XYZ file of C-alpha atoms in Angstrom:
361
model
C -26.380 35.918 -144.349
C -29.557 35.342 -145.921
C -28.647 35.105 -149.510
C -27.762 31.687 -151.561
C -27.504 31.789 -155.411
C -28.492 28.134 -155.456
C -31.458 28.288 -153.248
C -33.813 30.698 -154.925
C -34.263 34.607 -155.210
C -34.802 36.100 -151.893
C -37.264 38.716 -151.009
C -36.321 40.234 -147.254
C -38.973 42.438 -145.613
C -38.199 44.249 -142.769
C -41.258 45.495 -140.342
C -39.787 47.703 -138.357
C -40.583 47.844 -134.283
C -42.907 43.976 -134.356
C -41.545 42.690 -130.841
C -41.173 39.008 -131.017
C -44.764 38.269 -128.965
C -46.393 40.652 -131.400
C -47.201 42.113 -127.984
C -49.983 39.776 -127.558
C -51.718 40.653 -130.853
C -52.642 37.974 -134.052
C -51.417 38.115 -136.957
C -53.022 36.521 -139.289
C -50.119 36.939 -141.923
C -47.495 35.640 -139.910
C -49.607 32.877 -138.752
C -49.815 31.530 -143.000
C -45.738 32.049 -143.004
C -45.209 29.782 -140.020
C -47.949 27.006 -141.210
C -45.911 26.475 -144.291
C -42.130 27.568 -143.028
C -40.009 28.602 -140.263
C -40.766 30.634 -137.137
C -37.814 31.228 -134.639
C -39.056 31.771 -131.151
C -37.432 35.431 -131.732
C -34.563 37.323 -133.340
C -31.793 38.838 -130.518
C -31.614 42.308 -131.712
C -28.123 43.822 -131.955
C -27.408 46.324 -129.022
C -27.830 49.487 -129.823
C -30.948 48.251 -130.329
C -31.891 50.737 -132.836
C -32.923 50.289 -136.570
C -30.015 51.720 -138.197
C -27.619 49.309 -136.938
C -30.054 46.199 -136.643
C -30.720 46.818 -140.694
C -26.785 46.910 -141.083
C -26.338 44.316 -138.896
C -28.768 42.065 -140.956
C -26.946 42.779 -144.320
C -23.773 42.129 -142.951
C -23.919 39.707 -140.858
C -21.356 42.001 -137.866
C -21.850 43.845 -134.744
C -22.117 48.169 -134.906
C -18.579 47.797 -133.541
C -17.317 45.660 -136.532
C -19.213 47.567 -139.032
C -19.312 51.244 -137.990
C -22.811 51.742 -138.245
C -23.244 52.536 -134.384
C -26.466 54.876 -134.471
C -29.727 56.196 -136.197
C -27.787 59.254 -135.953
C -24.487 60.241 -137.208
C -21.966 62.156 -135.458
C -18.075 62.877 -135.688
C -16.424 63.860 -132.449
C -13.515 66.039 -134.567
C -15.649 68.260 -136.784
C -18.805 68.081 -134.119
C -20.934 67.529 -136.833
C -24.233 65.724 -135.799
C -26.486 64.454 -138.112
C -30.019 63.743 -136.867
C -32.623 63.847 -139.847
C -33.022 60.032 -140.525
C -33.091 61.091 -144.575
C -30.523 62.785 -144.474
C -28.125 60.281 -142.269
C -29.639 57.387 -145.218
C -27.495 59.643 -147.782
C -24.102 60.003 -145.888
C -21.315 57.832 -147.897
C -18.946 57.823 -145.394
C -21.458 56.691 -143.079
C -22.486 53.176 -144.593
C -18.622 52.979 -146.523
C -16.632 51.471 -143.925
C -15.144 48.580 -145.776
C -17.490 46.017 -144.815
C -19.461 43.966 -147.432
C -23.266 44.214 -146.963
C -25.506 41.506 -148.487
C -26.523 43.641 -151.724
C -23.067 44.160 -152.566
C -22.040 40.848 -152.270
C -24.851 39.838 -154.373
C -24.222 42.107 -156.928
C -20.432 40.996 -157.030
C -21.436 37.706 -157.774
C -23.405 38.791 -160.719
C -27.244 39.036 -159.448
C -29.541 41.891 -159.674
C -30.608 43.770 -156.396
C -33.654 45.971 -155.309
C -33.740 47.501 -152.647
C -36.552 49.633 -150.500
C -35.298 52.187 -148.028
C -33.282 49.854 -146.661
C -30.212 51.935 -144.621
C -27.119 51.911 -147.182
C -28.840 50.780 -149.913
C -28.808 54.810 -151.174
C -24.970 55.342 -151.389
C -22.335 52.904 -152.797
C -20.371 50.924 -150.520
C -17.306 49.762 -152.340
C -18.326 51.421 -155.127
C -21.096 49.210 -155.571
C -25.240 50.189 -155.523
C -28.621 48.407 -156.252
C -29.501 47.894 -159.664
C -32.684 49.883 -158.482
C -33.230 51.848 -154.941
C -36.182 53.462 -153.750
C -34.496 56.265 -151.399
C -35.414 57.328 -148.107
C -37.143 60.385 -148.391
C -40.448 62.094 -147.640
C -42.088 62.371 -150.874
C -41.435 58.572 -151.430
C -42.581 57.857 -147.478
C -46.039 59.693 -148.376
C -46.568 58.730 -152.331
C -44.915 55.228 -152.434
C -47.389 53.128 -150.320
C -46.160 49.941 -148.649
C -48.636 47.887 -150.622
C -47.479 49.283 -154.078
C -43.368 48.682 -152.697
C -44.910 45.216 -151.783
C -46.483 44.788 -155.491
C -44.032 45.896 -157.101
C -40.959 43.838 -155.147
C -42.669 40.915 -156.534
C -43.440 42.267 -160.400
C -39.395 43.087 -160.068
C -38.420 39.412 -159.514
C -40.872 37.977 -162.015
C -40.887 40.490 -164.686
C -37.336 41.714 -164.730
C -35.771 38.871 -162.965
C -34.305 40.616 -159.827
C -32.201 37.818 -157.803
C -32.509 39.471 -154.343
C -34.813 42.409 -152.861
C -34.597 44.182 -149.561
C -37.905 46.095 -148.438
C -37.814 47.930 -145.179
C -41.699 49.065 -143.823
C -41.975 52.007 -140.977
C -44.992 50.525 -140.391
C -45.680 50.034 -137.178
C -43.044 51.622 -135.401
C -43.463 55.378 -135.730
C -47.456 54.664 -133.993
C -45.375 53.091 -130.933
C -43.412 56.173 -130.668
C -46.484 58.563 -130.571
C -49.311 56.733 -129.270
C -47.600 53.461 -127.149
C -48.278 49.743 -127.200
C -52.432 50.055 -125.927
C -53.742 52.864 -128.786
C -56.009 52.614 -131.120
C -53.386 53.607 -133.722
C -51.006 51.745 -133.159
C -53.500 48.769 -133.604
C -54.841 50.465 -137.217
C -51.047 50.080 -137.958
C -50.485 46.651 -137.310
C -53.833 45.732 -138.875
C -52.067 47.946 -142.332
C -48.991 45.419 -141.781
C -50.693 42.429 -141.790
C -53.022 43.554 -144.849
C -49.965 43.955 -146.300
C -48.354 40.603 -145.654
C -51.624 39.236 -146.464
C -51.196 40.510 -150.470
C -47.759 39.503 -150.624
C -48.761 35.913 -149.773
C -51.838 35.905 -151.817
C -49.878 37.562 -155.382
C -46.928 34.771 -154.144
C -49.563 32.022 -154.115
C -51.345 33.293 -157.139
C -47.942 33.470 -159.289
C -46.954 30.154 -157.982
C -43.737 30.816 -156.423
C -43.109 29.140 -153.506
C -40.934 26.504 -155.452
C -38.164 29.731 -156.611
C -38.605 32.189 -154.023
C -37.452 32.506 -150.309
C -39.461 35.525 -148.328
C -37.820 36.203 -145.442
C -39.485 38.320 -142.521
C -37.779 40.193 -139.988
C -38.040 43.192 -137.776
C -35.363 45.255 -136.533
C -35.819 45.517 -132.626
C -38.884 45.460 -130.128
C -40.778 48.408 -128.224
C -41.112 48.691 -124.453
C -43.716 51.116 -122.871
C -41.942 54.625 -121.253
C -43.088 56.318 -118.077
C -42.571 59.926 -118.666
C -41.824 60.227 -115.104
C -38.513 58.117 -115.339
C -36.269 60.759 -116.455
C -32.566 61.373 -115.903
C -31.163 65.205 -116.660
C -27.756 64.383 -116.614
C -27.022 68.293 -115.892
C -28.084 66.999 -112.260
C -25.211 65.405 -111.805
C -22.769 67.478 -114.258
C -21.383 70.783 -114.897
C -21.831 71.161 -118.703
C -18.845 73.533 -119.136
C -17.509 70.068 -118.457
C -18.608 68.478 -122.057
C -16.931 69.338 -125.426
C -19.475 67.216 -127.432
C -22.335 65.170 -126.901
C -25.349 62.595 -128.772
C -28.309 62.168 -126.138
C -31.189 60.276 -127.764
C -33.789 58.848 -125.048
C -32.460 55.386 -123.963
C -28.301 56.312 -125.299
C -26.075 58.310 -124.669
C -22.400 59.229 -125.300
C -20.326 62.573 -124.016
C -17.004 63.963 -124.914
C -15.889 65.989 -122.180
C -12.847 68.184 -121.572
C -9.653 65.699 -121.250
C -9.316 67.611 -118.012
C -12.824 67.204 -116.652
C -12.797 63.111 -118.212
C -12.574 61.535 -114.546
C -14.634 64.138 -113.000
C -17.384 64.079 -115.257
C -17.156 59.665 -115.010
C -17.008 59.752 -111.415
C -20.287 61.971 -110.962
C -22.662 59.878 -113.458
C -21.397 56.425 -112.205
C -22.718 57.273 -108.756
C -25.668 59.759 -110.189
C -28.742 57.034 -110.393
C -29.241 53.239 -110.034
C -30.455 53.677 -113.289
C -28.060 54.820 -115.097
C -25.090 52.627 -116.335
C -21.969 54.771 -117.245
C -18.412 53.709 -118.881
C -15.364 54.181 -120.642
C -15.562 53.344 -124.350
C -13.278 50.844 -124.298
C -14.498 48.981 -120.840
C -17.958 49.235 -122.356
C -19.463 45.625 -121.429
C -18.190 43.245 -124.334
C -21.603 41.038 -124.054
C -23.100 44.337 -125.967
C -19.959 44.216 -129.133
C -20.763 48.326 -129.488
C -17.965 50.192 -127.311
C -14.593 49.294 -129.315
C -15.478 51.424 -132.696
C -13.534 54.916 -133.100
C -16.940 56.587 -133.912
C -17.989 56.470 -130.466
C -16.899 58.965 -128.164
C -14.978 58.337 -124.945
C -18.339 58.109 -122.466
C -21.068 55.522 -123.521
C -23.739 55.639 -120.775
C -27.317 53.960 -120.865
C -30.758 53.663 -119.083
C -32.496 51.272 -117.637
C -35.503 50.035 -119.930
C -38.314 52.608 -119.603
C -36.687 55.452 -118.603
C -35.429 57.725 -120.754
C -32.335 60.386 -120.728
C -31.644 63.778 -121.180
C -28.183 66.142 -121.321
C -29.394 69.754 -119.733
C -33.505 69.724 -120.538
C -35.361 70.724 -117.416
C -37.776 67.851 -118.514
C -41.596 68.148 -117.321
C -43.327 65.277 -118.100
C -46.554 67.247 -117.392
C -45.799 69.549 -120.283
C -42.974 67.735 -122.534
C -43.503 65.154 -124.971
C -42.187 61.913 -124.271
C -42.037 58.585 -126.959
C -44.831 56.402 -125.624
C -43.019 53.249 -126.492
C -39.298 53.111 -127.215
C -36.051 51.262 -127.930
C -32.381 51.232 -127.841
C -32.550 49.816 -124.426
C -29.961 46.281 -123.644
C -30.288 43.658 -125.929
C -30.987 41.269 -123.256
C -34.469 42.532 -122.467
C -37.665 40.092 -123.859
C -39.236 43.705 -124.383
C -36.419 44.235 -127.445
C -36.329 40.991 -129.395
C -37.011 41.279 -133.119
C -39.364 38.316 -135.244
C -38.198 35.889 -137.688
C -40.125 34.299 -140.383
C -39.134 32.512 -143.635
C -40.810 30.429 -146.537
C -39.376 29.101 -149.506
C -37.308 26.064 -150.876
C -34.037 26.979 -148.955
C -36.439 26.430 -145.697
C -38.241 23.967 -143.770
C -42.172 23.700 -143.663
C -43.651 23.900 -140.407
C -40.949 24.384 -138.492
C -40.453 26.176 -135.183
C -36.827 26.913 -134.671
C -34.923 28.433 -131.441
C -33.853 31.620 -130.408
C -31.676 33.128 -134.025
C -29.222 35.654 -133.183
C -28.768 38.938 -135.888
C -25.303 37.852 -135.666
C -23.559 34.423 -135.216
């Protein structure tokens, strides 16, 4: 998608959680990428608009339903094995292996060398094929490895040992949206880390005098859109849940196996259980979203409205329980989740403000 052997080596950062408006914010950074490249107006995120899928969906240029990737989480409906811990998910073969051909494989095929920064799938090999070097996703690297030294180094990689193509995924700022929300103070101190970041990348870039070999491309997986702890759906409300064999309930998704006897019963209560709640059949799962048809999914894929959030049994008190502050996941469609797009380099324009890009298409 982003990668041409005749155009350059490519560095592709990922910043996970920037909504397109940078929620209102400057960014210095950004604003030196667009004065001498490309800006898109924003990036459609892939539904489910979670990063997992969006960072697959980058590499490979297909929707979750085409390339299996459907969730942060993983889950099999035979074994009802669900995986939550993101690490841990980031180190499932089978997960990422689903015979589609992500950008660093392809790459790597064609004979270039690939680096790659806790980017999801870049830490098991898919077709038998992995990164010349891969920084996994784990704790010890997420508090030792600093963004700014994964930054540094990205760049010492393509100059010093001639890497073709590397893909460097920041958390930064999306875990302070989660805890604090769009307004705090550290959410701010994040984005201020980000652009300081971006900042040194551009500086050692313009330093090294790149710009004539060298494409950086900036994304971000999805947006953020503030939660009211008091828009909460139990779906125990509405369901018995002797009724439900299996289920994945993660804030703004969800998706239920229930007893092939209790199916109807249990579709026929949430459809009518609250205007905001949108309920469905796998397979008549609206197409717009290119999620439902995937055999990883289980029969019942329901969703919320953007803001509320979702629950299977909790007896949720937002007085006492801890809710995300910001979130995603929700539809695609909504401003609040569309993703940023930046690029500079000789396979690019200068100055250039381009439409509305799409993750896929």
């Amino acid at each position: 998608m982003f990668f041409h052997p005749k155009k350059g080596k490519v560095l592709l950062l990922l910043i996970d959680g920037l909504r397109w408006d940078q929620f209102g914010l400057d960014i210095p950074s950004l604003q030196r990428l667009e004065n001498y490249g490309v800006k898109a107006d924003w990036l459609d995120s892939v539904f489910l608009t979670n990063t997992v899928p969006n960072m697959y969906s980058l590499a490979t240029g297909l929707y979750p339903e085409s390339h299996g990737v459907i969730h942060n989480q993983f889950f099999n409906a035979k074994t009802h094995t669900l995986i939550v811990d993101y690490d841990d998910v980031s180190n499932i073969t089978e997960f990422f292996d689903t015979g589609v051909e992500p950008l660093w494989v392809s790459a790597i095929l064609a004979g270039k060398k690939v680096a790659c920064f806790m980017w999801a799938g870049t830490a098991v090999p898919v077709k038998g094929v992995q990164c010349d070097h891969v920084t996994y996703q784990n704790s010890w690297n997420r508090e030792n490895y600093l963004p700014k030294d994964q930054v540094k180094d990205a760049v010492l990689w393509i100059v010093e040992e001639d890497f073709d193509l590397v893909l460097l995924a920041l958390e930064l700022p999306d875990k302070a949206l989660h805890k604090s929300g769009i307004d705090s103070d550290q959410f701010h101190s994040d984005l201020w880390k980000v652009d300081s970041i971006l900042n040194c990348l551009l500086d050692d870039i313009d330093q090294r005098g790149l710009w004539e070999t060298l494409n950086v491309i900036v994304v971000s997986d999805h947006g953020h859109a503030t939660v009211d702890p008091e828009k909460f759906i139990s779906l125990t409300d509405y369901i018995d849940e002797g009724d439900i064999e299996f289920s994945v309930v993660v804030n703004s998704l969800f998706q239920l196996k229930a007893r092939a006897a209790a199916e109807n019963k249990v579709l026929r209560q949430l459809r009518s259980a609250h205007p905001a709640l949108h309920v469905f059949k796998k397979e008549n799962f609206p197409e717009r979203f290119h999620y439902g048809n995937h055999p990883r999914n289980l029969p019942i894929i329901g969703y919320v409205d953007i803001g509320w959030h979702v629950h299977l049994a909790k007896k949720f008190d937002p007085s006492k329980d801890f809710v995300n502050a910001s979130d995603h996941g929700y539809d695609n469609e909504n401003m609040e989740m569309k993703a940023i797009f930046y690029a500079r380099g000789p396979a690019f324009k200068s100055s250039y403000r381009a439409k509305p890009l799409k993750t896929v298409g």
